[in-house]
Amino acid sequence: MLIKLICLAAEPLAFRENPMEKRTARLTLLIDPRKKAAFESLCAQEDVTPSQKVRQFIREYLQSEMGPDWMEKAEALVDKSQE
């Protein structure tokens, strides 16, 4: 099953990312339907969308692996890839 995670504009304040972030990239992944159903259920219990939760997971992973200045490092990677 092909799952597309789509970013939603309206989010609770607690889950708003940096307003300077550009949400123009799409991440598509394949996931077991049972995992998807369980994940969506847990997200609903927390009153967040699956997209919000995935963005949170990614943000936390980047911070833990690249440090608090991960955004500057990521920007440099994007600039380098566009050369």
Coordinates of N, CA and C in Angstrom, one line a residue:
M1 N 0.8 -1.2 0.0 CA 0.0 0.0 0.0 C 0.9 1.2 0.0
L2 N 0.6 2.2 -0.9 CA 1.4 3.4 -1.0 C 0.7 4.5 -0.2
I3 N 1.5 5.0 0.7 CA 1.0 6.1 1.6 C 1.6 7.4 1.3
K4 N 0.9 8.4 1.2 CA 1.4 9.8 1.0 C 1.1 10.6 2.2
L5 N 2.1 11.2 2.8 CA 1.9 12.0 3.9 C 1.9 13.5 3.4
I6 N 0.8 14.1 3.7 CA 0.6 15.5 3.2 C 0.6 16.4 4.4
C7 N 1.4 17.5 4.3 CA 1.4 18.5 5.3 C 0.2 19.3 5.3
L8 N -0.4 19.5 6.5 CA -1.6 20.4 6.6 C -1.2 21.7 7.2
A9 N -1.9 22.8 6.7 CA -1.6 24.1 7.1 C -2.0 24.4 8.6
A10 N -3.2 23.9 8.9 CA -3.8 24.2 10.3 C -3.3 23.2 11.3
E11 N -2.5 23.6 12.2 CA -1.9 22.7 13.2 C -2.1 23.4 14.6
P12 N -2.2 22.6 15.6 CA -2.2 23.1 17.0 C -0.9 23.9 17.2
L13 N -0.9 24.9 18.0 CA 0.3 25.7 18.3 C 1.5 24.9 18.8
A14 N 1.2 23.9 19.6 CA 2.3 23.1 20.2 C 3.1 22.4 19.1
F15 N 2.5 22.1 17.9 CA 3.2 21.4 16.9 C 3.7 22.2 15.7
R16 N 3.6 23.5 15.8 CA 4.0 24.4 14.7 C 5.5 24.4 14.6
E17 N 6.0 24.1 13.4 CA 7.4 24.2 13.2 C 7.9 25.6 13.0
N18 N 9.1 25.8 12.8 CA 9.7 27.1 12.5 C 8.9 27.7 11.4
P19 N 8.3 28.9 11.5 CA 7.6 29.5 10.5 C 8.4 29.8 9.2
M20 N 9.7 29.8 9.4 CA 10.6 30.0 8.2 C 10.8 28.8 7.4
E21 N 10.3 27.6 7.9 CA 10.5 26.4 7.1 C 9.6 26.4 5.9
K22 N 10.2 25.8 4.8 CA 9.4 25.7 3.5 C 8.9 24.3 3.5
R23 N 7.6 24.1 3.4 CA 7.0 22.8 3.3 C 6.7 22.5 1.8
T24 N 7.7 22.4 1.0 CA 7.5 22.1 -0.4 C 8.0 20.7 -0.8
A25 N 8.6 20.0 0.1 CA 9.1 18.6 -0.3 C 8.1 17.6 0.2
R26 N 7.9 16.6 -0.5 CA 6.9 15.5 -0.2 C 7.7 14.2 0.1
L27 N 7.4 13.5 1.1 CA 8.0 12.2 1.5 C 6.9 11.2 1.3
T28 N 7.2 10.2 0.4 CA 6.3 9.1 0.2 C 6.9 7.8 0.7
L29 N 6.2 7.0 1.4 CA 6.8 5.8 1.9 C 5.8 4.6 1.9
L30 N 6.3 3.4 1.8 CA 5.4 2.3 1.9 C 5.4 1.8 3.4
I31 N 4.3 1.4 3.9 CA 4.1 1.0 5.2 C 3.1 -0.1 5.3
D32 N 3.3 -1.1 6.2 CA 2.3 -2.1 6.4 C 1.0 -1.5 6.9
P33 N -0.1 -2.0 6.3 CA -1.5 -1.4 6.6 C -1.8 -1.5 8.1
R34 N -1.3 -2.5 8.8 CA -1.6 -2.6 10.2 C -0.9 -1.5 11.0
K35 N 0.4 -1.3 10.6 CA 1.1 -0.2 11.3 C 0.5 1.1 11.0
K36 N 0.0 1.3 9.8 CA -0.6 2.6 9.4 C -1.9 2.8 10.3
A37 N -2.7 1.8 10.4 CA -3.9 1.9 11.2 C -3.6 2.2 12.7
A38 N -2.6 1.5 13.2 CA -2.2 1.7 14.6 C -1.7 3.1 14.8
F39 N -0.8 3.5 13.9 CA -0.2 4.9 14.0 C -1.3 5.9 13.9
E40 N -2.2 5.8 13.0 CA -3.3 6.8 12.9 C -4.2 6.8 14.1
S41 N -4.4 5.7 14.7 CA -5.2 5.6 15.9 C -4.5 6.3 17.1
L42 N -3.2 6.1 17.2 CA -2.4 6.7 18.3 C -2.4 8.2 18.1
C43 N -2.2 8.6 16.8 CA -2.2 10.1 16.5 C -3.5 10.7 16.9
A44 N -4.6 10.1 16.5 CA -5.9 10.6 16.9 C -6.1 10.7 18.4
Q45 N -5.6 9.8 19.1 CA -5.7 9.9 20.6 C -4.9 11.1 21.1
E46 N -3.9 11.5 20.4 CA -3.1 12.6 20.8 C -3.6 13.9 20.2
D47 N -4.6 13.8 19.4 CA -5.2 14.9 18.6 C -4.2 15.6 17.7
V48 N -3.4 14.8 17.0 CA -2.4 15.3 16.0 C -2.6 14.5 14.8
T49 N -2.2 15.1 13.7 CA -2.3 14.4 12.4 C -1.0 13.5 12.3
P50 N -1.1 12.4 11.5 CA 0.1 11.7 11.2 C 1.2 12.5 10.6
S51 N 0.9 13.5 9.8 CA 1.9 14.3 9.2 C 2.6 15.1 10.3
Q52 N 1.9 15.7 11.2 CA 2.5 16.4 12.3 C 3.4 15.5 13.1
K53 N 3.0 14.3 13.4 CA 3.8 13.4 14.2 C 5.1 13.0 13.5
V54 N 5.0 12.7 12.2 CA 6.2 12.4 11.4 C 7.1 13.5 11.3
R55 N 6.6 14.8 11.1 CA 7.5 15.9 11.1 C 8.2 16.1 12.5
Q56 N 7.5 15.8 13.6 CA 8.1 15.9 14.9 C 9.2 14.8 15.0
F57 N 8.9 13.6 14.6 CA 9.9 12.5 14.6 C 11.2 12.9 13.9
I58 N 11.0 13.5 12.7 CA 12.1 13.9 11.8 C 12.9 15.0 12.5
R59 N 12.2 16.0 13.0 CA 12.8 17.1 13.6 C 13.7 16.7 14.8
E60 N 13.1 15.8 15.7 CA 13.8 15.3 16.8 C 15.0 14.4 16.4
Y61 N 14.9 13.6 15.4 CA 16.0 12.8 14.9 C 17.1 13.7 14.4
L62 N 16.8 14.7 13.6 CA 17.8 15.7 13.1 C 18.5 16.4 14.2
Q63 N 17.8 16.8 15.2 CA 18.4 17.5 16.3 C 19.3 16.6 17.1
S64 N 18.9 15.3 17.3 CA 19.8 14.4 18.0 C 21.0 14.0 17.3
E65 N 20.9 13.9 15.9 CA 22.1 13.4 15.1 C 23.0 14.6 14.7
M66 N 22.4 15.7 14.4 CA 23.1 16.8 13.8 C 23.3 18.0 14.8
G67 N 22.6 18.0 15.9 CA 22.8 19.1 16.9 C 21.7 20.1 16.7
P68 N 21.7 21.1 17.6 CA 20.7 22.2 17.6 C 20.8 23.1 16.4
D69 N 22.0 23.1 15.7 CA 22.1 23.9 14.5 C 21.9 23.1 13.2
W70 N 21.1 22.1 13.3 CA 20.8 21.2 12.2 C 20.3 21.9 11.0
M71 N 19.5 23.0 11.2 CA 18.9 23.6 10.1 C 19.9 24.3 9.2
E72 N 20.9 24.9 9.8 CA 22.0 25.6 9.0 C 22.7 24.5 8.3
K73 N 23.0 23.4 8.9 CA 23.7 22.3 8.2 C 22.9 21.7 7.1
A74 N 21.6 21.6 7.3 CA 20.7 21.1 6.2 C 20.6 22.1 5.1
E75 N 20.6 23.4 5.4 CA 20.6 24.4 4.4 C 21.8 24.3 3.5
A76 N 23.0 24.1 4.1 CA 24.2 23.9 3.4 C 24.2 22.7 2.5
L77 N 23.6 21.6 2.9 CA 23.4 20.5 2.1 C 22.6 20.7 0.9
V78 N 21.5 21.5 1.1 CA 20.6 21.8 0.0 C 21.3 22.7 -1.0
D79 N 22.1 23.7 -0.5 CA 22.8 24.6 -1.4 C 23.8 23.9 -2.2
K80 N 24.5 22.9 -1.5 CA 25.5 22.1 -2.2 C 24.9 21.3 -3.3
S81 N 23.7 20.7 -3.0 CA 23.1 19.8 -4.0 C 22.6 20.6 -5.2
Q82 N 22.4 21.9 -5.1 CA 21.9 22.7 -6.2 C 23.0 23.3 -7.0
E83 N 24.3 23.1 -6.7 CA 25.4 23.6 -7.4 C 25.6 22.9 -8.7

